[in-house]
Coordinates of C-alpha atoms in Angstrom, one line a residue:
M1 CA 80.6 104.4 142.1
I2 CA 83.2 103.8 144.8
R3 CA 82.6 103.6 148.5
F4 CA 85.2 103.5 151.2
I5 CA 84.9 101.3 154.3
Q6 CA 87.3 100.6 157.2
H7 CA 86.9 97.3 159.0
N8 CA 88.6 95.2 161.6
K9 CA 88.8 91.5 160.6
K10 CA 91.6 89.3 159.4
V11 CA 91.5 88.5 155.7
I12 CA 94.4 86.5 154.1
G13 CA 96.7 87.5 157.0
L14 CA 95.5 91.1 157.1
A15 CA 93.7 92.8 159.9
V16 CA 91.3 95.5 158.9
A17 CA 90.5 98.9 160.4
A18 CA 87.4 100.6 162.1
L19 CA 84.1 101.0 160.2
T20 CA 83.3 104.4 158.6
F21 CA 81.5 105.0 155.4
T22 CA 80.3 107.6 152.8
A23 CA 76.9 106.8 151.3
C24 CA 76.4 107.9 147.8
T25 CA 73.6 106.0 146.2
E26 CA 69.8 105.7 146.8
T27 CA 70.3 101.9 147.1
W28 CA 72.8 102.4 150.0
D29 CA 70.5 105.1 151.6
D30 CA 67.7 102.6 151.7
H31 CA 69.5 100.8 154.5
Y32 CA 68.7 103.7 156.8
V33 CA 65.1 104.5 155.8
D34 CA 62.6 104.4 158.6
T35 CA 58.9 105.3 158.9
P36 CA 58.0 108.8 159.8
L37 CA 57.9 109.4 163.6
A38 CA 54.5 109.6 165.2
G39 CA 53.8 113.0 166.7
A40 CA 56.6 114.6 164.8
N41 CA 56.8 118.2 163.9
E42 CA 56.1 118.8 160.3
G43 CA 59.1 118.9 158.0
T44 CA 62.6 117.4 157.9
L45 CA 65.6 118.0 160.0
W46 CA 67.1 120.2 157.4
Q47 CA 63.9 122.4 157.5
A48 CA 64.3 122.6 161.2
L49 CA 67.8 123.9 160.9
E50 CA 66.7 126.4 158.3
Q51 CA 63.9 127.7 160.6
N52 CA 66.2 128.2 163.7
D53 CA 68.3 131.3 163.4
Q54 CA 70.4 130.1 166.5
L55 CA 71.6 127.2 164.5
S56 CA 72.6 129.1 161.4
N57 CA 76.4 128.6 161.8
F58 CA 76.0 124.8 162.1
R59 CA 73.6 124.8 159.2
R60 CA 76.2 126.5 157.0
V61 CA 78.6 123.8 157.7
V62 CA 76.1 121.1 157.0
E63 CA 75.3 122.6 153.6
A64 CA 78.9 123.3 152.6
C65 CA 79.8 119.7 153.3
G66 CA 76.8 118.4 151.3
Y67 CA 75.0 116.9 154.3
D68 CA 71.9 118.9 153.7
K69 CA 70.9 116.3 151.1
S70 CA 70.9 113.6 153.8
L71 CA 69.0 115.7 156.3
K72 CA 66.3 116.3 153.6
S73 CA 66.0 112.6 152.8
S74 CA 63.9 109.8 154.2
Q75 CA 66.8 108.4 156.1
M76 CA 66.5 108.7 159.9
F77 CA 69.1 110.7 161.9
T78 CA 69.6 112.3 165.3
V79 CA 71.3 115.7 165.1
F80 CA 73.0 117.4 168.0
A81 CA 73.4 121.0 166.8
P82 CA 75.5 123.6 168.7
S83 CA 74.0 127.0 169.0
N84 CA 75.5 130.2 167.6
A85 CA 76.3 131.4 171.1
N86 CA 79.4 129.1 171.3
F87 CA 79.8 128.0 167.7
T88 CA 80.6 131.3 166.0
S89 CA 80.5 132.3 162.4
A90 CA 84.3 132.4 162.4
Q91 CA 84.4 128.8 163.7
A92 CA 82.0 127.7 161.1
D93 CA 84.1 129.4 158.4
S94 CA 87.2 127.6 159.7
V95 CA 85.5 124.2 159.4
I96 CA 84.2 125.0 155.9
A97 CA 87.7 126.1 154.9
L98 CA 89.2 122.9 156.2
Y99 CA 86.6 120.8 154.3
R100 CA 87.3 122.6 151.0
Q101 CA 91.1 122.5 151.5
E102 CA 91.2 118.7 152.0
A103 CA 88.6 118.1 149.2
A104 CA 90.9 120.1 146.9
E105 CA 93.9 118.0 148.0
G106 CA 92.0 114.8 147.1
V107 CA 91.4 113.6 150.6
R108 CA 88.6 111.0 150.6
L109 CA 85.4 112.1 152.2
A110 CA 85.6 109.4 154.8
D111 CA 88.9 110.9 155.9
N112 CA 88.1 114.6 155.5
R113 CA 88.6 116.1 159.0
A114 CA 85.8 118.7 158.7
I115 CA 83.3 115.8 158.1
K116 CA 84.9 113.2 160.4
E117 CA 85.9 115.4 163.3
F118 CA 83.1 117.9 163.4
L119 CA 80.0 117.1 161.3
Q120 CA 79.8 113.3 161.9
N121 CA 80.7 114.0 165.5
H122 CA 77.3 115.7 165.8
I123 CA 75.1 113.4 163.7
A124 CA 74.0 109.8 164.5
R125 CA 72.0 107.5 162.3
Y126 CA 68.6 106.4 163.5
T127 CA 66.6 108.0 166.2
H128 CA 67.7 108.5 169.8
S129 CA 66.0 110.2 172.7
V130 CA 66.1 110.7 176.5
A131 CA 63.2 110.1 178.9
D132 CA 63.8 113.1 181.1
A133 CA 66.4 115.1 182.9
S134 CA 67.2 112.3 185.3
A135 CA 67.9 109.8 182.5
K136 CA 71.1 107.7 182.9
N137 CA 74.0 107.7 180.5
D138 CA 73.6 106.0 177.2
S139 CA 76.3 105.7 174.5
I140 CA 75.3 106.9 171.1
V141 CA 77.2 105.7 168.0
M142 CA 77.9 108.7 165.9
M143 CA 78.4 108.7 162.1
N144 CA 82.2 108.7 162.6
G145 CA 82.0 105.6 164.7
K146 CA 82.7 107.4 168.0
Y147 CA 80.7 106.5 171.1
I148 CA 79.4 109.7 172.8
V149 CA 77.5 109.6 176.1
L150 CA 74.0 111.1 176.2
N151 CA 72.0 111.6 179.4
G152 CA 69.1 113.8 180.4
Q153 CA 71.2 117.0 180.7
T154 CA 74.4 116.6 178.6
F155 CA 75.7 115.1 175.4
G156 CA 79.4 114.4 175.4
G157 CA 79.7 116.5 178.6
E158 CA 78.1 119.6 176.9
Q159 CA 74.9 121.1 178.2
L160 CA 71.7 120.3 176.3
L161 CA 69.6 123.3 175.5
S162 CA 66.7 121.3 174.0
S163 CA 65.9 117.6 173.7
N164 CA 63.8 115.1 171.8
T165 CA 62.4 117.5 169.2
L166 CA 60.8 115.1 166.6
Y167 CA 60.7 115.7 162.8
D168 CA 59.7 113.5 159.9
N169 CA 63.2 112.0 159.5
G170 CA 64.6 112.1 163.0
V171 CA 65.3 113.9 166.2
L172 CA 66.9 117.3 167.0
F173 CA 68.9 118.2 170.1
T174 CA 70.5 121.6 170.6
L175 CA 73.7 122.1 172.5
Q176 CA 75.3 125.0 174.3
Q177 CA 78.5 124.4 172.5
P178 CA 80.1 121.8 170.1
V179 CA 81.1 118.4 171.4
R180 CA 84.9 117.8 171.5
F181 CA 86.2 115.2 169.1
Y182 CA 88.6 112.6 170.5
N183 CA 90.9 110.7 168.2
N184 CA 91.2 107.0 168.9
I185 CA 94.7 105.7 169.7
F186 CA 95.5 105.0 166.1
E187 CA 94.3 108.4 164.9
Y188 CA 96.0 110.3 167.7
V189 CA 99.5 109.1 166.9
R190 CA 99.4 111.0 163.6
T191 CA 98.7 114.3 165.5
D192 CA 101.7 114.3 167.9
S193 CA 105.1 115.4 166.6
D194 CA 106.8 113.5 169.4
L195 CA 105.4 110.3 167.9
D196 CA 106.3 110.8 164.3
S197 CA 108.4 107.7 164.2
V198 CA 105.6 105.5 165.6
A199 CA 103.2 107.0 163.1
A200 CA 105.5 106.4 160.2
F201 CA 105.5 102.7 161.1
L202 CA 101.8 102.3 161.8
Y203 CA 100.7 104.2 158.7
N204 CA 103.3 102.7 156.4
S205 CA 101.6 101.8 153.1
H206 CA 103.0 98.3 153.2
Y207 CA 100.6 97.6 156.0
Y208 CA 97.9 100.3 155.8
R209 CA 96.1 100.6 152.4
Y210 CA 92.8 100.6 150.6
E211 CA 91.8 97.4 148.7
L212 CA 88.8 96.4 146.8
D213 CA 86.5 94.1 148.7
E214 CA 84.9 91.9 146.0
D215 CA 82.4 90.3 148.4
L216 CA 80.9 93.7 149.4
S217 CA 81.1 95.2 145.9
V218 CA 78.4 94.8 143.2
P219 CA 80.0 93.2 140.1
G220 CA 79.3 94.4 136.5
D221 CA 80.5 93.3 133.1
I222 CA 83.7 91.5 132.4
K223 CA 86.0 93.6 130.2
N224 CA 89.3 92.4 128.9
G225 CA 89.1 89.4 131.1
K226 CA 88.6 91.4 134.3
T227 CA 85.4 92.0 136.3
T228 CA 84.2 95.6 136.5
Y229 CA 82.1 96.8 139.4
L230 CA 78.9 98.9 139.4
D231 CA 79.4 99.6 143.1
S232 CA 83.0 99.3 144.4
V233 CA 83.6 99.1 148.1
M234 CA 87.2 99.9 149.1
V235 CA 88.2 98.5 152.4
K236 CA 91.1 99.8 154.4
Y237 CA 93.3 97.1 155.8
N238 CA 96.1 97.3 158.3
E239 CA 98.0 94.1 159.1
L240 CA 99.5 95.7 162.2
F241 CA 96.2 95.7 164.1
F242 CA 96.4 91.9 164.0
E243 CA 100.0 92.1 165.4
L244 CA 99.6 94.9 167.9
G245 CA 95.9 95.0 168.9
R246 CA 92.7 96.7 167.7
I247 CA 93.9 100.2 168.6
N248 CA 91.6 101.6 165.9
S249 CA 88.4 100.0 167.3
E250 CA 85.9 102.4 168.9
D251 CA 84.2 99.5 170.8
S252 CA 87.4 98.4 172.6
T253 CA 89.3 100.2 175.3
Y254 CA 93.1 100.1 175.3
W255 CA 96.1 101.8 176.9
M256 CA 99.0 102.0 174.5
L257 CA 102.6 102.8 175.5
M258 CA 104.6 104.7 172.8
P259 CA 108.2 105.8 172.7
K260 CA 109.1 109.3 171.7
N261 CA 111.2 109.9 168.6
E262 CA 114.5 110.0 170.4
D263 CA 113.8 106.7 172.1
W264 CA 112.5 105.1 168.9
A265 CA 115.8 106.0 167.2
R266 CA 117.9 104.6 170.0
L267 CA 115.9 101.4 170.2
L268 CA 116.0 100.8 166.5
N269 CA 119.7 101.3 166.5
Q270 CA 120.0 98.7 169.2
Y271 CA 117.6 96.1 167.7
E272 CA 118.4 96.2 164.0
P273 CA 121.5 94.0 164.4
Y274 CA 119.4 91.3 166.1
F275 CA 117.3 90.8 162.9
Q276 CA 119.8 90.2 160.2
Y277 CA 118.0 87.6 158.0
H278 CA 120.3 85.9 155.4
E279 CA 119.9 86.6 151.7
L280 CA 118.2 83.3 150.8
V281 CA 115.2 84.0 153.1
D282 CA 112.2 85.2 151.1
N283 CA 111.8 89.0 151.5
Y284 CA 114.9 89.2 153.8
D285 CA 115.3 92.9 153.2
S286 CA 111.6 93.6 154.2
L287 CA 112.1 91.4 157.3
R288 CA 115.2 93.3 158.3
W289 CA 113.2 96.5 158.1
A290 CA 110.0 95.4 159.8
K291 CA 111.0 93.0 162.6
P292 CA 113.1 95.5 164.7
R293 CA 110.1 98.0 164.5
L294 CA 107.7 95.3 165.6
A295 CA 110.1 94.4 168.4
I296 CA 109.7 97.9 169.7
M297 CA 105.9 98.0 169.5
E298 CA 104.8 94.5 170.3
G299 CA 103.8 94.2 174.0
T300 CA 102.8 97.9 174.3
A301 CA 99.0 97.7 173.9
F302 CA 96.9 96.7 177.0
S303 CA 93.2 95.8 176.9
M304 CA 91.1 97.1 179.8
T305 CA 89.1 93.9 179.4
T306 CA 92.0 91.7 180.3
N307 CA 93.5 94.2 182.8
P308 CA 90.4 95.3 184.9
A309 CA 92.7 96.8 187.6
L310 CA 93.7 99.5 185.1
N311 CA 90.1 100.6 184.9
R312 CA 90.1 101.1 188.7
Y313 CA 93.4 102.9 188.6
A314 CA 92.2 105.2 185.9
T315 CA 89.4 106.4 188.1
D316 CA 90.9 106.5 191.6
G317 CA 94.6 106.9 190.7
I318 CA 95.8 104.9 193.6
T319 CA 94.7 101.3 193.1
R320 CA 97.6 98.9 193.2
V321 CA 98.3 97.0 190.0
D322 CA 100.5 94.0 190.6
S323 CA 100.9 93.1 186.9
V324 CA 99.6 93.8 183.5
R325 CA 99.3 91.6 180.4
S326 CA 99.7 93.1 177.0
Y327 CA 97.8 92.2 173.8
N328 CA 100.7 89.9 172.8
A329 CA 100.8 87.9 176.1
V330 CA 99.4 84.4 176.1
S331 CA 97.5 82.5 178.7
Y332 CA 99.3 80.4 181.3
S333 CA 98.1 77.2 179.6
M334 CA 99.6 78.4 176.3
R335 CA 103.0 79.5 177.6
K336 CA 104.7 76.1 177.2
R337 CA 103.5 75.8 173.6
M338 CA 104.5 79.3 172.7
W339 CA 107.6 79.9 174.7
G340 CA 108.8 76.5 175.7
S341 CA 108.0 76.7 179.4
D342 CA 105.0 77.7 181.5
T343 CA 107.3 79.8 183.7
L344 CA 108.1 82.2 180.9
A345 CA 105.7 85.1 180.9
Y346 CA 106.6 87.3 177.9
Y347 CA 104.7 90.5 177.2
E348 CA 103.6 90.6 180.8
Y349 CA 105.0 93.2 183.3
K350 CA 105.2 93.2 187.1
N351 CA 104.3 96.3 189.2
P352 CA 103.8 98.5 186.1
L353 CA 103.0 101.7 188.2
A354 CA 106.0 101.3 190.5
Q355 CA 109.2 103.3 190.0
G356 CA 110.9 101.9 186.9
G357 CA 107.7 100.1 185.9
V358 CA 106.4 100.3 182.3
F359 CA 103.8 103.0 183.2
S360 CA 105.9 104.8 185.8
D361 CA 107.0 107.8 183.7
V362 CA 104.4 108.6 181.1
E363 CA 102.2 111.4 179.8
R364 CA 98.6 110.2 179.7
I365 CA 96.6 111.4 176.7
K366 CA 92.8 110.7 176.5
C367 CA 91.5 109.0 173.4
S368 CA 88.1 107.9 172.3
N369 CA 89.0 104.2 172.9
G370 CA 91.4 104.6 175.8
E371 CA 94.7 106.4 176.4
V372 CA 98.0 106.9 174.7
L373 CA 100.8 106.6 177.3
K374 CA 103.7 108.7 175.9
A375 CA 106.8 107.4 177.6
Q376 CA 109.1 110.0 179.0
T377 CA 111.4 107.1 180.0
W378 CA 111.2 103.9 178.1
N379 CA 111.0 101.1 180.7
V380 CA 110.1 98.1 178.5
D381 CA 112.9 95.5 178.9
P382 CA 113.4 93.5 175.6
R383 CA 114.0 90.5 177.8
Q384 CA 110.3 90.6 178.6
T385 CA 109.3 90.8 174.9
F386 CA 111.3 89.5 172.0
L387 CA 114.8 88.8 173.6
R388 CA 113.6 85.5 175.0
D389 CA 115.0 82.2 176.3
I390 CA 114.6 79.6 173.6
V391 CA 113.6 76.3 175.1
V392 CA 113.4 73.3 172.8
E393 CA 111.8 70.3 174.6
G394 CA 113.3 67.0 173.6
E395 CA 109.9 65.3 173.2
N396 CA 108.7 68.1 170.9
A397 CA 111.9 68.8 169.0
S398 CA 112.2 68.8 165.3
I399 CA 115.0 66.3 164.9
I400 CA 117.3 65.4 162.0
Y401 CA 118.8 61.9 162.0
D402 CA 121.7 60.3 160.2
A403 CA 120.0 57.4 158.4
N404 CA 123.1 55.4 158.7
T405 CA 123.1 55.4 162.5
T406 CA 120.1 56.4 164.4
Y407 CA 117.1 56.2 162.0
G408 CA 114.1 54.6 163.8
R409 CA 115.8 54.4 167.2
F410 CA 114.3 57.2 169.2
S411 CA 111.3 57.6 171.4
T412 CA 109.5 59.9 173.8
V413 CA 109.6 58.7 177.3
R414 CA 107.2 59.8 180.1
V415 CA 108.4 60.2 183.6
P416 CA 105.9 58.4 185.8
S417 CA 104.5 59.9 189.0
W418 CA 106.3 57.4 191.2
S419 CA 109.7 58.5 189.9
K420 CA 111.9 60.7 192.2
Y421 CA 112.5 62.8 189.1
Y422 CA 108.8 63.6 188.6
N423 CA 108.3 67.3 188.1
R424 CA 112.1 67.7 187.9
V425 CA 112.1 66.9 184.2
S426 CA 110.4 69.6 182.1
G427 CA 107.0 68.5 181.1
N428 CA 107.7 65.1 182.7
A429 CA 108.9 63.8 179.3
Y430 CA 112.2 63.5 177.4
L431 CA 113.7 62.3 174.2
E432 CA 115.6 59.0 174.3
I433 CA 118.0 58.1 171.4
H434 CA 119.6 54.6 171.1
P435 CA 122.1 53.3 168.5
K436 CA 120.5 51.7 165.6
N437 CA 121.9 48.3 166.3
A438 CA 124.8 46.5 168.0
A439 CA 127.2 47.3 165.2
V440 CA 126.7 51.0 165.6
N441 CA 128.0 52.3 168.9
N442 CA 127.0 56.0 168.9
P443 CA 123.7 57.7 168.1
D444 CA 124.0 61.0 166.2
I445 CA 121.2 63.6 165.9
A446 CA 120.7 67.3 165.2
I447 CA 118.0 69.3 167.0
Q448 CA 116.6 72.3 165.3
V449 CA 116.4 75.5 167.3
P450 CA 113.9 78.2 166.1
N451 CA 113.7 81.9 166.6
V452 CA 117.5 82.6 167.1
L453 CA 118.4 86.2 166.9
S454 CA 121.6 87.4 165.2
N455 CA 124.4 89.1 167.1
V456 CA 123.0 88.2 170.5
P457 CA 125.4 86.3 172.8
Y458 CA 123.6 83.1 173.9
D459 CA 124.5 80.8 176.8
I460 CA 123.6 77.3 175.5
Y461 CA 122.7 74.4 177.6
I462 CA 121.6 70.8 177.2
V463 CA 119.6 69.2 180.0
T464 CA 120.1 65.4 180.3
V465 CA 118.1 62.8 182.2
P466 CA 119.4 59.7 184.1
A467 CA 118.5 56.2 183.0
D468 CA 116.3 55.4 186.0
A469 CA 114.0 58.4 185.5
A470 CA 111.3 56.2 184.0
D471 CA 112.8 52.7 184.5
S472 CA 112.7 51.2 188.0
T473 CA 114.7 48.2 186.9
V474 CA 117.9 50.2 186.3
T475 CA 120.3 49.4 189.1
R476 CA 123.5 50.9 187.9
L477 CA 123.8 54.5 186.5
L478 CA 126.6 55.2 184.0
P479 CA 128.1 58.5 182.8
T480 CA 127.5 59.9 179.3
S481 CA 130.0 61.2 176.8
F482 CA 129.2 63.3 173.7
A483 CA 130.4 66.0 171.4
A484 CA 128.3 69.0 170.2
W485 CA 128.4 71.3 167.2
R486 CA 126.3 74.3 166.1
L487 CA 125.2 74.6 162.4
Y488 CA 123.9 77.8 161.0
K489 CA 123.7 80.1 157.9
D490 CA 126.0 83.0 157.1
L491 CA 124.6 86.3 155.7
D492 CA 124.9 85.0 152.1
G493 CA 122.7 82.0 153.0
T494 CA 125.5 79.4 152.8
G495 CA 126.4 77.1 155.6
P496 CA 126.2 73.4 156.6
S497 CA 123.2 71.5 157.9
R498 CA 122.9 68.0 159.2
E499 CA 120.8 67.0 156.2
N500 CA 123.7 67.5 153.7
I501 CA 126.6 66.2 155.8
T502 CA 127.0 62.4 155.9
D503 CA 130.6 62.0 157.0
A504 CA 131.3 62.5 160.7
N505 CA 134.9 63.3 159.8
D506 CA 133.8 66.1 157.4
K507 CA 135.8 69.2 157.6
V508 CA 132.8 71.1 159.0
F509 CA 133.1 69.1 162.2
N510 CA 136.8 69.8 162.5
N511 CA 136.2 73.5 162.0
A512 CA 136.4 75.5 165.3
K513 CA 133.6 77.9 164.1
Y514 CA 131.1 75.1 164.4
Q515 CA 132.4 73.2 167.4
L516 CA 130.9 73.6 170.9
G517 CA 133.0 71.0 172.6
S518 CA 133.2 67.5 174.0
Y519 CA 131.7 66.3 177.4
N520 CA 133.0 63.3 179.3
G521 CA 131.1 62.5 182.4
T522 CA 132.8 60.6 185.2
Q523 CA 130.7 58.2 187.2
G524 CA 129.6 59.8 190.4
K525 CA 131.3 63.1 189.7
G526 CA 130.1 66.4 188.1
K527 CA 127.9 67.1 185.1
G528 CA 127.2 64.2 182.7
S529 CA 127.6 61.7 185.5
G530 CA 124.3 60.1 184.7
L531 CA 123.3 60.2 188.3
D532 CA 120.8 63.1 188.1
V533 CA 119.0 65.6 185.9
D534 CA 122.0 67.5 184.6
T535 CA 122.2 71.0 183.0
I536 CA 125.4 71.0 181.0
S537 CA 126.8 74.1 179.4
L538 CA 127.5 73.8 175.7
G539 CA 128.9 77.3 175.3
T540 CA 128.9 80.8 176.7
K541 CA 128.2 84.0 174.7
V542 CA 127.8 82.1 171.5
V543 CA 126.8 84.5 168.7
F544 CA 125.1 83.6 165.4
P545 CA 125.5 85.9 162.4
T546 CA 121.9 85.5 161.1
C547 CA 118.4 85.6 162.5
S548 CA 115.6 83.0 162.2
F549 CA 113.1 84.9 164.4
G550 CA 109.5 84.1 163.2
L551 CA 110.6 81.9 160.3
D552 CA 108.8 78.6 159.6
N553 CA 112.1 76.8 159.1
A554 CA 114.7 76.9 161.8
Q555 CA 118.1 78.0 160.6
V556 CA 120.1 76.7 163.6
Q557 CA 120.8 73.1 164.5
I558 CA 122.6 71.7 167.5
R559 CA 124.2 68.4 166.6
I560 CA 124.8 65.9 169.4
L561 CA 127.1 62.8 168.8
S562 CA 127.7 60.2 171.4
N563 CA 131.5 59.6 171.2
I564 CA 132.3 56.6 173.4
P565 CA 135.0 54.2 172.2
T566 CA 134.0 50.6 171.7
F567 CA 136.3 49.2 174.4
L568 CA 134.8 51.5 177.1
L569 CA 131.3 50.4 176.1
S570 CA 132.3 46.8 176.2
A571 CA 133.8 47.4 179.6
G572 CA 130.5 48.7 180.8
M573 CA 132.0 52.1 181.8
F574 CA 129.7 54.4 179.8
D575 CA 126.1 54.6 178.6
N576 CA 125.7 55.5 174.9
T577 CA 122.0 56.2 175.0
L578 CA 121.2 59.9 174.9
R579 CA 118.4 61.1 177.1
I580 CA 117.6 64.8 176.4
D581 CA 115.1 66.8 178.4
C582 CA 115.6 70.1 176.5
I583 CA 118.0 72.4 174.8
I584 CA 118.1 76.0 176.1
F585 CA 119.4 79.2 174.5
R586 CA 119.5 82.0 177.1
P587 CA 120.5 85.5 176.0
H588 CA 123.5 86.5 178.0
L589 CA 122.4 89.3 180.4
E590 CA 125.4 91.5 179.7
A591 CA 124.1 91.9 176.1
T592 CA 121.2 94.0 177.3
D593 CA 122.5 95.8 180.3
E594 CA 122.7 99.1 178.4
Q595 CA 119.1 100.0 177.3

């Protein structure tokens, strides 16, 4: 026997979808058995439906879908049955025809729309009641997982004709007309032809699939070296809920912004060149497909829990909302760790309801767990999501050393509070690199730069720190002089790295494609003077052919070599110690002016 369940938890990197189920054994049914209700009318809920001619159309649907067996059983249910007055014989026939059509097509019972959208939308497990006509709202969890509001007069906004009628196995309410079914955000996207492209991504079988849950299943004999199962529980997993938010969850409330098909196509055409992983990266072709699509969708789901102002706006329509944080945003305390600086607020948007804001031109569609915001104009700037400044702090950098020159001669230096540079050096710490010994004049390192996008023009900077930033004994500041190169991989995966280059005169470093330039500071004048915290440009509109966004191993390195002749060092005219606050890659703004 196979049962199908949808969850929402992360298992081996997968996030799982919302709980629904189809019970098909007496053992499973036992979970829902309760004692008969005191003071109940004689008979079961099914008998109550049989005896009420005004519920005959609803009864026909129950029987056609096989739910008469449940309503005859010892399980406890609450049934909200629409009367014939507004649930006609033709409507019942339509629901039954849908059930039979999808059953013939092999649609699983848990996904059969006649059951999920109609029948389970009117039946809840366990017993529920209202005290009187003045009873306040109470949310009832229906068999399809939807939360529907019950009060003394209405259920799901529909008028109650009768309430609290007790039977041996549950409670019967009657309704003036059927309760409307609302898709959750994840379900809705599949119903809107304007959002076909979004749906194709969210429902792609690579992410969204049924898998056997061995922990929930009942094992049987081992045959041919494999375990068989007496009771197989198939769990529907979707990795994207972990990446984008629990937009399938009925007990969460989200707004989710979605582009229509024409915007999706335009954005995909723009973003695909940014995610060209080289051919030696594992699953590079899958990454080239998935990452541009994630780039469109990440930062588009907004929890009402973390954005309470949106709740107020949704009710009064006029409350000012200064900013919103999407599911992918991080807390202020985590920004530096995630983005390199606590001033960088990715996946957060200012004035979202103002003209040009992310919510300024949308069609709002009510869902059971929030709203879909179908964008008529796509106002999400990629510079607020994936097209980020890359900041590599010197003290946190992954550094490659030439064992012949600098091995063991580096340290992290903290800027003390008494220093005039306190709070001017990022994180009040920097990397200091000295020559290995007196016989070696110039330190030589490479700093790894992660998350570089392909075909994006970057302005590259190095921020240097003066010698007296943490040393009060320094009385004379000297200029610095160094050369810089960029090392990266081409599309075929070939390309130099500092680990496999030992000769400073190697042809790689004489090749213009890798050179960034040489920088000679003059004491007291200009950048590199050593007199202040200096931001020095290493290159403008520098483009890399391959992408390392999201990879564990950085593919790009910036090599820095102090290049001061011995006679100038001996004359005390330059300082050959490198003091690096950070390396910055900043997407050149002109690259994204045309959205």
